[in-house]
Every structure is written in C-alpha cells, then in structure tokens.
Amino acid sequence: MNSEERVQSLINELAHEVLSYIKSQEPSYKDRWVPASHIKNSLNLNFVAVPRENIQYGAKGWLFAILARILEDNGQVEYKKVDTRAYYRSM
C-alpha cells in the first residue's frame, strides 16, 4: 500500500469510527438526531487549522466536517440544520 492509499484508508477508518459513535448516541436523542456539537466535543474533534503565525479564533470542527461529509456522500448519515444547529443520524 502506498502513502496515498494508506492516508485514504486511515481517513475512511476515522469516518467509520465517527459513524459508530453516532449510532451509539442516537438512542439518547429525539428521532435519533445527534447534535454535531455533541459529536465534535465528545470525540474532541475541534482543532486549530492554520499555521501558528496566522490568526484563527479558536479551534474549529473542520476535521469532523470532512468526516461527516464522507459519510454523507457514502449514504451512511443524514444531515439536517435547525436554525444554527446541525444534526446527524445514521441511515
């Protein structure tokens, strides 16, 4: 396996771990819609994504957004937004 294949494999493995976590949390929420903020905070998926010399105001959920989009593109999660809140549930 070359480096590109290994990186893609690890990213997909992360996405599937997030999916497993979403599934484990669904029973605790109405209609199984798990808040994105709960997922990001519980899995500690907020990171600063710019070089130290640049300015970013706090950690952001960019990694979670990428993983959730992979799951969404694969038809494994649904997404909905209510006001400013995002929610996910497994398909």
mmCIF file of C-alpha atoms in Angstrom:
data_model
loop_
_atom_site.group_PDB
_atom_site.id
_atom_site.type_symbol
_atom_site.label_atom_id
_atom_site.label_comp_id
_atom_site.label_asym_id
_atom_site.label_seq_id
_atom_site.Cartn_x
_atom_site.Cartn_y
_atom_site.Cartn_z
ATOM 1 C CA MET A 1 0.000 0.000 0.000
ATOM 2 C CA ASN A 2 1.462 3.367 -0.986
ATOM 3 C CA SER A 3 1.260 6.540 1.109
ATOM 4 C CA GLU A 4 -1.821 7.931 -0.646
ATOM 5 C CA GLU A 5 -3.733 4.670 -0.220
ATOM 6 C CA ARG A 6 -2.723 4.451 3.442
ATOM 7 C CA VAL A 7 -3.816 8.041 4.177
ATOM 8 C CA GLN A 8 -7.166 7.474 2.436
ATOM 9 C CA SER A 9 -7.625 4.221 4.343
ATOM 10 C CA LEU A 10 -6.977 5.968 7.661
ATOM 11 C CA ILE A 11 -9.392 8.795 6.811
ATOM 12 C CA ASN A 12 -12.093 6.247 5.968
ATOM 13 C CA GLU A 13 -11.346 4.385 9.187
ATOM 14 C CA LEU A 14 -11.823 7.640 11.137
ATOM 15 C CA ALA A 15 -15.110 8.289 9.343
ATOM 16 C CA HIS A 16 -16.396 4.823 10.230
ATOM 17 C CA GLU A 17 -15.415 5.331 13.867
ATOM 18 C CA VAL A 18 -17.435 8.569 13.889
ATOM 19 C CA LEU A 19 -20.360 6.669 12.343
ATOM 20 C CA SER A 20 -20.148 4.052 15.102
ATOM 21 C CA TYR A 21 -20.189 6.810 17.701
ATOM 22 C CA ILE A 22 -23.219 8.491 16.099
ATOM 23 C CA LYS A 23 -25.075 5.158 16.139
ATOM 24 C CA SER A 24 -24.220 4.650 19.807
ATOM 25 C CA GLN A 25 -25.603 8.091 20.707
ATOM 26 C CA GLU A 26 -28.818 8.006 18.672
ATOM 27 C CA PRO A 27 -30.981 6.324 21.341
ATOM 28 C CA SER A 28 -30.407 9.353 23.591
ATOM 29 C CA TYR A 29 -31.891 11.862 21.139
ATOM 30 C CA LYS A 30 -35.319 12.568 19.722
ATOM 31 C CA ASP A 31 -35.762 10.923 16.321
ATOM 32 C CA ARG A 32 -32.096 9.822 16.615
ATOM 33 C CA TRP A 33 -30.789 13.285 15.551
ATOM 34 C CA VAL A 34 -27.444 13.695 17.334
ATOM 35 C CA PRO A 35 -26.189 17.298 17.612
ATOM 36 C CA ALA A 36 -22.964 17.893 15.700
ATOM 37 C CA SER A 37 -21.666 19.885 18.668
ATOM 38 C CA HIS A 38 -22.089 16.832 20.907
ATOM 39 C CA ILE A 39 -20.189 14.637 18.446
ATOM 40 C CA LYS A 40 -17.350 17.128 17.997
ATOM 41 C CA ASN A 41 -16.985 17.809 21.711
ATOM 42 C CA SER A 42 -17.301 14.201 22.862
ATOM 43 C CA LEU A 43 -14.712 12.982 20.364
ATOM 44 C CA ASN A 44 -12.515 16.066 20.837
ATOM 45 C CA LEU A 45 -12.636 16.872 17.103
ATOM 46 C CA ASN A 46 -12.064 20.632 17.313
ATOM 47 C CA PHE A 47 -8.649 21.762 16.072
ATOM 48 C CA VAL A 48 -6.799 24.891 15.072
ATOM 49 C CA ALA A 49 -6.165 24.522 11.339
ATOM 50 C CA VAL A 50 -3.831 27.372 10.454
ATOM 51 C CA PRO A 51 -0.077 27.872 10.909
ATOM 52 C CA ARG A 52 0.904 29.389 14.256
ATOM 53 C CA GLU A 53 1.792 32.710 12.649
ATOM 54 C CA ASN A 54 -1.718 33.113 11.214
ATOM 55 C CA ILE A 55 -4.744 34.076 13.254
ATOM 56 C CA GLN A 56 -7.639 31.749 13.913
ATOM 57 C CA TYR A 57 -10.033 32.460 16.716
ATOM 58 C CA GLY A 58 -10.253 29.140 18.485
ATOM 59 C CA ALA A 59 -10.425 25.542 17.438
ATOM 60 C CA LYS A 60 -12.908 24.601 14.728
ATOM 61 C CA GLY A 61 -14.669 21.393 13.729
ATOM 62 C CA TRP A 62 -13.107 21.160 10.265
ATOM 63 C CA LEU A 63 -11.989 17.550 10.704
ATOM 64 C CA PHE A 64 -15.446 16.463 11.814
ATOM 65 C CA ALA A 65 -16.976 18.306 8.857
ATOM 66 C CA ILE A 66 -14.745 16.382 6.448
ATOM 67 C CA LEU A 67 -15.520 13.032 8.058
ATOM 68 C CA ALA A 68 -19.261 13.752 8.186
ATOM 69 C CA ARG A 69 -19.251 14.736 4.511
ATOM 70 C CA ILE A 70 -17.535 11.461 3.598
ATOM 71 C CA LEU A 71 -20.247 9.574 5.491
ATOM 72 C CA GLU A 72 -22.963 11.667 3.868
ATOM 73 C CA ASP A 73 -21.544 11.101 0.372
ATOM 74 C CA ASN A 74 -21.462 7.364 1.088
ATOM 75 C CA GLY A 75 -25.123 7.422 2.144
ATOM 76 C CA GLN A 76 -24.289 6.473 5.719
ATOM 77 C CA VAL A 77 -25.586 9.554 7.555
ATOM 78 C CA GLU A 78 -28.295 12.148 7.134
ATOM 79 C CA TYR A 79 -27.743 15.823 7.912
ATOM 80 C CA LYS A 80 -30.212 18.487 8.975
ATOM 81 C CA LYS A 81 -29.883 22.037 10.184
ATOM 82 C CA VAL A 82 -32.319 23.732 12.539
ATOM 83 C CA ASP A 83 -31.603 27.429 12.969
ATOM 84 C CA THR A 84 -27.853 27.465 13.639
ATOM 85 C CA ARG A 85 -27.611 23.894 14.930
ATOM 86 C CA ALA A 86 -26.509 20.905 12.847
ATOM 87 C CA TYR A 87 -27.601 17.314 13.480
ATOM 88 C CA TYR A 88 -26.657 13.905 12.121
ATOM 89 C CA ARG A 89 -28.119 10.421 12.240
ATOM 90 C CA SER A 90 -27.221 7.143 10.619
ATOM 91 C CA MET A 91 -29.108 5.873 7.582
#
